[in-house]
Coordinates of C-alpha atoms in Angstrom, one line a residue:
X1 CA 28.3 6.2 -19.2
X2 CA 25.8 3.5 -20.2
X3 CA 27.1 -0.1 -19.7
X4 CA 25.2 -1.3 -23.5
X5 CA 26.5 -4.6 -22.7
X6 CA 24.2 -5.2 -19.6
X7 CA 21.9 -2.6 -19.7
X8 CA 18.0 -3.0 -19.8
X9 CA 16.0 0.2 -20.2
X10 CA 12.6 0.9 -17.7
X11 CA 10.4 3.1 -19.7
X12 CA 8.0 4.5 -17.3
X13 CA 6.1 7.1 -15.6
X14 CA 4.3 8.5 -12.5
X15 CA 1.3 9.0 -13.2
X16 CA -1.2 7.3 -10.5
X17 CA 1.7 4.9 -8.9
X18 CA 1.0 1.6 -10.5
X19 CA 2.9 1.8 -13.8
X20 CA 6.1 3.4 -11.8
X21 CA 5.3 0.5 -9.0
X22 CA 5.7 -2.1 -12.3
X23 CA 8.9 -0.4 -13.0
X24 CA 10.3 -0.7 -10.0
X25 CA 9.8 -4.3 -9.8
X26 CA 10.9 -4.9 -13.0
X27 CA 14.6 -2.8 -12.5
X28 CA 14.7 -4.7 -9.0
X29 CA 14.6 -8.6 -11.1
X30 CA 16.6 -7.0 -14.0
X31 CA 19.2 -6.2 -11.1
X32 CA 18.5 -9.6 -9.5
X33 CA 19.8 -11.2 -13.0
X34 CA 22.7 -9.5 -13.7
X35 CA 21.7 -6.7 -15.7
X36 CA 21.9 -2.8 -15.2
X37 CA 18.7 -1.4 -15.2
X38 CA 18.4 1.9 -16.2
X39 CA 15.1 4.3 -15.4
X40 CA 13.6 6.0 -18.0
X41 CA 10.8 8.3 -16.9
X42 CA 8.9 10.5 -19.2
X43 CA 8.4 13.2 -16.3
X44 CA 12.3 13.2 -15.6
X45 CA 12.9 15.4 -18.8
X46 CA 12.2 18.8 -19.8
X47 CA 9.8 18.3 -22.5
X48 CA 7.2 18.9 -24.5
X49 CA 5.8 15.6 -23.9
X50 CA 6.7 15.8 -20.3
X51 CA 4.5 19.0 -20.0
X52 CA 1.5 17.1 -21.7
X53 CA 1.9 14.0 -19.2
X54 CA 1.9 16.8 -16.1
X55 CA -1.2 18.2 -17.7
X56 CA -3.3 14.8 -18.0
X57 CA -2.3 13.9 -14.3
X58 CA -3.8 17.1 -12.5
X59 CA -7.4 15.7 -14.7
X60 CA -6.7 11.9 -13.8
X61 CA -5.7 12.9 -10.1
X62 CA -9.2 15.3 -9.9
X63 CA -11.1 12.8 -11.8
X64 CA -10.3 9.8 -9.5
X65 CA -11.1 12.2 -6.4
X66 CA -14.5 13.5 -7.5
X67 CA -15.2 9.6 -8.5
X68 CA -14.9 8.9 -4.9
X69 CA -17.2 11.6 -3.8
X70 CA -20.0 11.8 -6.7
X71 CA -22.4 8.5 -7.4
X72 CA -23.4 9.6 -9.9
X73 CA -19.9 11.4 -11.7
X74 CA -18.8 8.0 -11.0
X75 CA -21.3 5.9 -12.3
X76 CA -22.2 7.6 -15.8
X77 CA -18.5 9.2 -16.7
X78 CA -15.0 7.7 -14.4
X79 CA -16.2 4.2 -14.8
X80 CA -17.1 3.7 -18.0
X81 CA -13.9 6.4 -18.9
X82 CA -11.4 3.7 -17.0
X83 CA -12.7 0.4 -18.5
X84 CA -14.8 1.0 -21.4
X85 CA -13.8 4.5 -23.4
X86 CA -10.3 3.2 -24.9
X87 CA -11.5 -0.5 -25.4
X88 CA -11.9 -0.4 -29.0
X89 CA -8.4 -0.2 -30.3
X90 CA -9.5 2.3 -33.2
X91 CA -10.6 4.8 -30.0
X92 CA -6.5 5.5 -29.6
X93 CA -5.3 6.0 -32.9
X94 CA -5.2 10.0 -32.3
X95 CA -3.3 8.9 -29.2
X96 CA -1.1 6.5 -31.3
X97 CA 0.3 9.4 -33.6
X98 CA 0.3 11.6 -30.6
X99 CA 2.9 9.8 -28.5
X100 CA 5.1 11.0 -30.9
X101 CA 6.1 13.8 -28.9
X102 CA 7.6 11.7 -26.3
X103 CA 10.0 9.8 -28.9
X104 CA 13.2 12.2 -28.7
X105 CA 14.1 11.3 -25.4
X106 CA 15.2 7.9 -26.5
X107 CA 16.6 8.5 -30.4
X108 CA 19.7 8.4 -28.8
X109 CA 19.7 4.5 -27.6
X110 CA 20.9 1.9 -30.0
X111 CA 18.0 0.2 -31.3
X112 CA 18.4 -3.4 -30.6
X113 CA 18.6 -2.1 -26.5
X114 CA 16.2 -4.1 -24.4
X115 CA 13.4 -1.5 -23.1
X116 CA 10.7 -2.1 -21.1
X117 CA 7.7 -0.2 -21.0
X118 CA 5.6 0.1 -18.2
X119 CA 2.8 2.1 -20.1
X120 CA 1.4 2.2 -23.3
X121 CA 3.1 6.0 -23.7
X122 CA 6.5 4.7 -23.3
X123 CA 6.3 1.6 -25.9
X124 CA 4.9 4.2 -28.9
X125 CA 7.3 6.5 -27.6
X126 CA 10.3 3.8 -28.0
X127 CA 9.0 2.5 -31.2
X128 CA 8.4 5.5 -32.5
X129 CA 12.3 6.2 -31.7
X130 CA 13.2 3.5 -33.7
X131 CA 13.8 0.7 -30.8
X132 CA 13.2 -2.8 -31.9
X133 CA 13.2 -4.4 -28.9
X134 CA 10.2 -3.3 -27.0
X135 CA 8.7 -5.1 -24.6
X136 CA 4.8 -3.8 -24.2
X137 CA 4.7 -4.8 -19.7
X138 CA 0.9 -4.8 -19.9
X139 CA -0.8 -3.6 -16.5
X140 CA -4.0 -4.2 -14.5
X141 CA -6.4 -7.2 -16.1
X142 CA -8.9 -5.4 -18.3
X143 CA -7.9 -5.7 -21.2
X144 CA -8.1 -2.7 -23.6
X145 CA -7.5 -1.6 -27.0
X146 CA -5.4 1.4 -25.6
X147 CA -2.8 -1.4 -24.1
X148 CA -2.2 -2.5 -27.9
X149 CA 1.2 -1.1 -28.9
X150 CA 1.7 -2.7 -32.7
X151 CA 5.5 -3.3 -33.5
X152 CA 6.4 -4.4 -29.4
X153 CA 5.8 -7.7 -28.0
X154 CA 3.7 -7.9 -24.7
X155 CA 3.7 -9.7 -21.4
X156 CA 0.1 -10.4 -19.4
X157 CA -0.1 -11.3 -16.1
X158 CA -3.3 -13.8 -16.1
X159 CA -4.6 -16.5 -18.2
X160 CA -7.5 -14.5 -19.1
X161 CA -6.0 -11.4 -20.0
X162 CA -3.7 -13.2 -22.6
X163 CA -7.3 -14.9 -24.2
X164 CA -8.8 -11.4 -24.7
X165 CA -5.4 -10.5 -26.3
X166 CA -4.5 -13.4 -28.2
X167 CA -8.3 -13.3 -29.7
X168 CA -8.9 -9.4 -29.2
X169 CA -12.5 -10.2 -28.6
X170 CA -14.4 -6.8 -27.9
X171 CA -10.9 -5.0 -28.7
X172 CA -11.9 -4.6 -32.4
X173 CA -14.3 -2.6 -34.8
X174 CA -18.0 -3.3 -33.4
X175 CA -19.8 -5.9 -35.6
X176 CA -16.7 -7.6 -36.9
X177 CA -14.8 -10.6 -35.4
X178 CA -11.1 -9.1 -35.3
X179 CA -8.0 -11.7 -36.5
X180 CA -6.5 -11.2 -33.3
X181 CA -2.9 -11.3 -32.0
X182 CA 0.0 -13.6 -33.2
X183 CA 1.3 -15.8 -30.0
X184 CA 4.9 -14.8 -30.5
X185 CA 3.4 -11.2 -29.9
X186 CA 1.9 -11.8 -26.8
X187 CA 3.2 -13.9 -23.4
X188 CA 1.3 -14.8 -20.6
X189 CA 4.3 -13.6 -18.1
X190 CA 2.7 -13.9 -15.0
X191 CA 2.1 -11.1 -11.6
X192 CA 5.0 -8.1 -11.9
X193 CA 6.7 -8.6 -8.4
X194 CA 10.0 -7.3 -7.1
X195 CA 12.8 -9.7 -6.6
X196 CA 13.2 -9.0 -3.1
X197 CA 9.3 -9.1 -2.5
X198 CA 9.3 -12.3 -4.1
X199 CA 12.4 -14.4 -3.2
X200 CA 11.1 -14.0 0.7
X201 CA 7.7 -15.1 -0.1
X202 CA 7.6 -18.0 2.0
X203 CA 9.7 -16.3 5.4
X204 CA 7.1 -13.2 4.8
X205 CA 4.2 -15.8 4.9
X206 CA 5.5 -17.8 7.5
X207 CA 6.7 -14.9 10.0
X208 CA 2.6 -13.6 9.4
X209 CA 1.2 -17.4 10.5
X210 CA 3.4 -17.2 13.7
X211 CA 2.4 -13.9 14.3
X212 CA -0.7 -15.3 14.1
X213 CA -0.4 -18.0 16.2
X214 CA 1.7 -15.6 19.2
X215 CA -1.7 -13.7 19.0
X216 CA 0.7 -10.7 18.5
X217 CA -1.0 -7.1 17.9
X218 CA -2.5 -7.8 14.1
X219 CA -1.0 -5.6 11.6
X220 CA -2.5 -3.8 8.8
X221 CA -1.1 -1.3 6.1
X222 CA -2.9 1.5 4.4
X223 CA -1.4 2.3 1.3
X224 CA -2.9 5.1 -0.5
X225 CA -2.6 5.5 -4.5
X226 CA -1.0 8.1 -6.7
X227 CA -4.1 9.9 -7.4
X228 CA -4.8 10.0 -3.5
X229 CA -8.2 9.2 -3.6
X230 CA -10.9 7.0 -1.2
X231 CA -9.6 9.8 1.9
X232 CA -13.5 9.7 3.0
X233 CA -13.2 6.0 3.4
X234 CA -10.0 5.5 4.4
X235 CA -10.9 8.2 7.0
X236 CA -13.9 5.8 8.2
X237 CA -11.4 2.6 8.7
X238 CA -9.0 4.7 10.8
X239 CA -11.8 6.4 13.0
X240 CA -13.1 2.3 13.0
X241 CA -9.6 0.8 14.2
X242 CA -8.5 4.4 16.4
X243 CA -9.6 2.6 19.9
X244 CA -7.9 -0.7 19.2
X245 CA -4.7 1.3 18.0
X246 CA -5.2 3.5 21.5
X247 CA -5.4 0.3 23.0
X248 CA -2.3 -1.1 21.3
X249 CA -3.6 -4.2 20.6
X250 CA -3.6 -3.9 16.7
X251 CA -1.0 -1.9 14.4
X252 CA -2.0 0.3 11.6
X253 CA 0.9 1.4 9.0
X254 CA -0.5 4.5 6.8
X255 CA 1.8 5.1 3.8
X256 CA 0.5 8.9 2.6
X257 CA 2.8 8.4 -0.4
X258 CA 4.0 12.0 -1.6
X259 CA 0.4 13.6 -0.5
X260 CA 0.8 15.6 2.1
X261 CA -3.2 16.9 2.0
X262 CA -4.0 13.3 2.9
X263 CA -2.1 13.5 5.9
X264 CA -3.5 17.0 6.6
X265 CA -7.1 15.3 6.4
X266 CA -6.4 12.4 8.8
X267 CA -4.9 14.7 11.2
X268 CA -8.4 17.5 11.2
X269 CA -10.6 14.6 10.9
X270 CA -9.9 11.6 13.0
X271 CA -10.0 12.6 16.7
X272 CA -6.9 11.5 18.5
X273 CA -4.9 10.9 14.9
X274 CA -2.3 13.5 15.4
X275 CA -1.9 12.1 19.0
X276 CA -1.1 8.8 18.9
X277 CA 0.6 9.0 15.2
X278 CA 4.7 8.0 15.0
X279 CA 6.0 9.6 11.8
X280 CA 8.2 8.0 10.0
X281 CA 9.6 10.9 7.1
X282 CA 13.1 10.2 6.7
X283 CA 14.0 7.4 3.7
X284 CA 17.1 6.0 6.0
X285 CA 14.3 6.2 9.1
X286 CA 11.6 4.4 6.6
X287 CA 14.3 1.4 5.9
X288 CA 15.1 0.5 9.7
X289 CA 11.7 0.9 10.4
X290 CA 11.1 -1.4 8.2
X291 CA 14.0 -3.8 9.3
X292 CA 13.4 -3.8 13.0
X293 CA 9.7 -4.5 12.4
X294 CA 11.1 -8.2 11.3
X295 CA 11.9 -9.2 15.2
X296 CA 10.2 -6.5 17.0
X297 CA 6.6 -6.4 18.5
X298 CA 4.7 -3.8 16.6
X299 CA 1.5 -1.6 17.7
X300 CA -0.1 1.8 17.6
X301 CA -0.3 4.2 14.3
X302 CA 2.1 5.0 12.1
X303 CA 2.4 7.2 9.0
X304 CA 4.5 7.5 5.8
X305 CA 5.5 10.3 3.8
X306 CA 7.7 11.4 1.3
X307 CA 7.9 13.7 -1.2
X308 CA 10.1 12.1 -3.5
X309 CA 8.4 9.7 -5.6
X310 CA 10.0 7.1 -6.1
X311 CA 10.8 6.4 -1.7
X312 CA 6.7 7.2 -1.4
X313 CA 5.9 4.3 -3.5
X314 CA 8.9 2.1 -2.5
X315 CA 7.9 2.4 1.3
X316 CA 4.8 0.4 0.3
X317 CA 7.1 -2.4 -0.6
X318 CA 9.1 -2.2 2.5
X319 CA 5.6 -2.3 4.8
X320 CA 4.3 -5.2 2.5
X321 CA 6.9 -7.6 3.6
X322 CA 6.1 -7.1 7.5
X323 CA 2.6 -6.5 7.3
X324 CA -0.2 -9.1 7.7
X325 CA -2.7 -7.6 5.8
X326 CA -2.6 -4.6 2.9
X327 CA -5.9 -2.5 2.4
X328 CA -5.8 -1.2 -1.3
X329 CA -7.8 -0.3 -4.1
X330 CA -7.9 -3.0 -7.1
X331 CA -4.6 -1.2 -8.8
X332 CA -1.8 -2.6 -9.7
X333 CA -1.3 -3.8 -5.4
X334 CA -4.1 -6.1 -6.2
X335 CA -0.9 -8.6 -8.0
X336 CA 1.3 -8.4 -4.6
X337 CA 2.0 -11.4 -2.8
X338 CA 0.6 -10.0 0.5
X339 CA -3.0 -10.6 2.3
X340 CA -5.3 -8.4 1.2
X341 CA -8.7 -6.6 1.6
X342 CA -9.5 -4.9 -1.2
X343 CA -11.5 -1.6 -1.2
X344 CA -14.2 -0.3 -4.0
X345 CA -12.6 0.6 -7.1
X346 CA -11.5 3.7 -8.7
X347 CA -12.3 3.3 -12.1
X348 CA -13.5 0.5 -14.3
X349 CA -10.2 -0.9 -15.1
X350 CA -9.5 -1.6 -11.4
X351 CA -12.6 -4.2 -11.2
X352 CA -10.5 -7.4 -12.5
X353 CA -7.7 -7.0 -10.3
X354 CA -9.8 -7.6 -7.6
X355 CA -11.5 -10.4 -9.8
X356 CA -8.2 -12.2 -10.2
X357 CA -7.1 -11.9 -6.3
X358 CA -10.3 -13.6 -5.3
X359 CA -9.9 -16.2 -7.7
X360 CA -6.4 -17.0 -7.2
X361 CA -7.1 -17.0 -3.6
X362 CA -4.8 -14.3 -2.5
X363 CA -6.9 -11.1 -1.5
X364 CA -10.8 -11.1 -1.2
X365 CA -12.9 -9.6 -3.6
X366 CA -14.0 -5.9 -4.1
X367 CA -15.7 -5.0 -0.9
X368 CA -18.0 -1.9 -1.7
X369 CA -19.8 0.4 0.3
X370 CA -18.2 1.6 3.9
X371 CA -20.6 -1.1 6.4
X372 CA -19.1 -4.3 4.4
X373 CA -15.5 -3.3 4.3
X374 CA -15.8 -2.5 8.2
X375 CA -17.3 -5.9 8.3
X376 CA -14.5 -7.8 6.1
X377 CA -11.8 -5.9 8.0
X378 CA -12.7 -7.0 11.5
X379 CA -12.9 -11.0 10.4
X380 CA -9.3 -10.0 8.8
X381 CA -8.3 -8.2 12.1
X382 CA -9.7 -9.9 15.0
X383 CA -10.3 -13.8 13.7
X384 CA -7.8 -15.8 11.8
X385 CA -9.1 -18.3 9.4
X386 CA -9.4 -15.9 6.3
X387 CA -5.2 -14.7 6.9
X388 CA -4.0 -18.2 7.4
X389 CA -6.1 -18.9 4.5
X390 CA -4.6 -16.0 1.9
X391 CA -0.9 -17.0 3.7
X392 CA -1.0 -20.5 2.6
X393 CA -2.2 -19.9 -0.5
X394 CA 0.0 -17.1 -1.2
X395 CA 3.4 -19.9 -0.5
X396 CA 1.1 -22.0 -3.1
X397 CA 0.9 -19.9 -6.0
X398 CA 4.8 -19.2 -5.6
X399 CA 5.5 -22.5 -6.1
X400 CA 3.5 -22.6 -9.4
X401 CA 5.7 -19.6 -10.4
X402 CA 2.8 -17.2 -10.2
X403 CA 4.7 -14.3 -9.1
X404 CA 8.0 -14.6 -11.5
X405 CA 6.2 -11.8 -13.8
X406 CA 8.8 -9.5 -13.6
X407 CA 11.8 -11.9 -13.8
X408 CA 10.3 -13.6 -17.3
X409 CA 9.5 -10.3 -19.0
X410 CA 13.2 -9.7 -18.3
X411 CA 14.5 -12.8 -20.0
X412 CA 12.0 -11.8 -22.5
X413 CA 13.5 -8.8 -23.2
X414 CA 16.9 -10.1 -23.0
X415 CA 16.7 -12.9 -25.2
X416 CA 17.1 -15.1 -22.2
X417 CA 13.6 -17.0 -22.0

């Protein structure tokens, strides 16, 4: 039975792990408030439009892997695919009128229900259904005409995002200066973070800078997205780090997610991987991992798995809060409160995450190309200046409220803002 009274509804779906990571952090401040969250993915029914969802991940999942492996794929189609294709906002009207098939899962809510949506799929799928309270939880920082959903009102999570929006420069027809969005319609909400993530902000940051200063074993955390790309160069950093790991004097978490293959490639191609590698499988095992990391000295490799998704994404947020530096793609990880190095992007779209992190002063920029990441990872893992830096500033920007994203968009939704 659903509890109308204090219910807010977390449209979302796994596809990649970013727009399910967004929901997560969003049921965790819903939770954090008062309210019972309840999780609405598109996959979790037996559906037509759950069928069509299943269909477009196995291209996205190839397409982000061959990206990774062809210049040249990359370069003339994944890119421009990611960040450019579905900027124009008349580009997704087929997909507009399309997302009808996803609507009948939620006829059945009362329309005045607050739902968030995670994806553009799930907001035409509520409004479609007849919800009037939708809020539109727009991802990533590129702004694009695909991330328009007319009828819901949407949350940012940067100043410049909400300028693109509020104008919709470059979001209209070509050659025409469009009247752009009313301000009621869209908020600049700030970085989608989960309440426990960011209510410890400042013990996180703080156990990092003694760490630090204990010169204990430096710790670093692999997390690998839902499309499982980068294995080549994520293969590279582990082969870089595997005699310091040997040696025990640095700590190397490797969260696999719910791809298996990726921890079948490590173990054939990084001599010594399968030897030295703890496995951590078990959810319960995960968590006081996890937990004892807080207190304890940690060194050596260790490797995540799961094949449900929602503990292989989750495990991520468990490793952020006792790591000292997170290696990611630009994705939605790029918004975390956590030091991080930031690897080449996988698609267009991923570039401004990686913009904003540098800016803000939280992660570095996009570091391309294998030589310069290596580079950037051993100032991160052998000097300190750059963490103590990103720590510090981190406790900074959650003072300004940089990282209350998720807990805004709530009271947004709510009618408590």
């Amino acid at each position: 039975a659903i509890d109308y009274d204090r219910a807010v509804f977390i449209g979302t779906i796994r596809m990649g792990y970013g727009h399910y990571r967004i929901g997560m952090a969003l049921a965790s401040a819903a939770s954090a408030k008062g309210y019972v969250p309840y999780w609405h993915d598109l996959l979790g029914f037996d559906s037509a439009g759950a069928r069509m969802i299943r269909d477009l991940e196995k291209w996205y999942s190839l397409g982000s892997r061959i990206s990774q492996k062809s210049k040249l794929f990359n370069k003339a189609l994944w890119d421009p695919l990611m960040g450019k294709w579905f900027k124009r906002f008349e580009k997704n009207y087929p997909m507009v009128e399309g997302t009808k098939i996803f609507a009948d899962t939620l006829k059945d809510i009362p329309c005045d229900t607050p739902f968030l949506a995670t994806h553009p799929f799930n907001a035409y799928a509520g409004l479609h259904a007849g919800l009037k309270n939708v809020i539109n939880i727009v991802p990533d920082n590129c702004p694009l005409g695909f991330h328009l959903a007319p009828g819901a009102v949407h949350t940012v999570q940067s100043p410049s995002a909400y300028f693109i929006f509020r104008t919709l420069r470059d979001l209209g027809p070509k050659k025409s200066v469009a009247q752009g969005m009313p301000a009621e319609q869209v908020i600049m909400a700030g970085h989608y973070i989960d309440h426990e993530l960011a209510a410890n902000i400042p013990e996180d940051c703080d156990a990092r800078l003694e760490r630090m200063s204990q010169n204990a074993p430096r710790r670093l955390l692999i997390s690998i997205g839902g499309a499982g790309a980068q294995q080549e160069l994520l293969t590279e950093i582990i082969r870089h780090l595997m005699p310091r790991l040997k040696a025990e004097k640095t700590a190397l978490f490797v969260n696999c997610g719910d791809h298996r293959n990726a921890l079948a490639h490590f173990t054939e191609n990084v001599a010594g991987f399968k030897q030295i590698a703890v496995e951590h499988f078990e959810w319960e095992e995960i968590r006081s991992f996890a937990e004892t990391a807080r207190c304890d000295t940690v060194s050596g490799l260790h490797v995540f798995c799961n094949d449900d998704p929602f503990v292989a994404v989750y495990t991520t947020n468990l490793l952020m809060r006792v790591c000292d530096v997170m290696l990611t793609k630009p994705s939605e990880l790029a918004f975390y409160p956590v030091p991080k190095l930031l690897l080449e992007r996988v698609g267009g779209h991923e570039a401004w995450g990686a913009i904003r992190a540098a800016e803000i002063g939280d992660g570095t920029p996009e570091c391309a190309g294998t030589a310069f990441t290596l580079h950037a990872l051993e100032l991160l893992t052998i000097e300190n200046d750059m963490l103590e830096s990103y720590c510090c500033q981190i406790k900074r920007l959650h003072e300004q409220g940089i990282y209350n994203g998720a807990y805004r968009a709530v009271d947004l939704a709510t009618g408590t803002s």
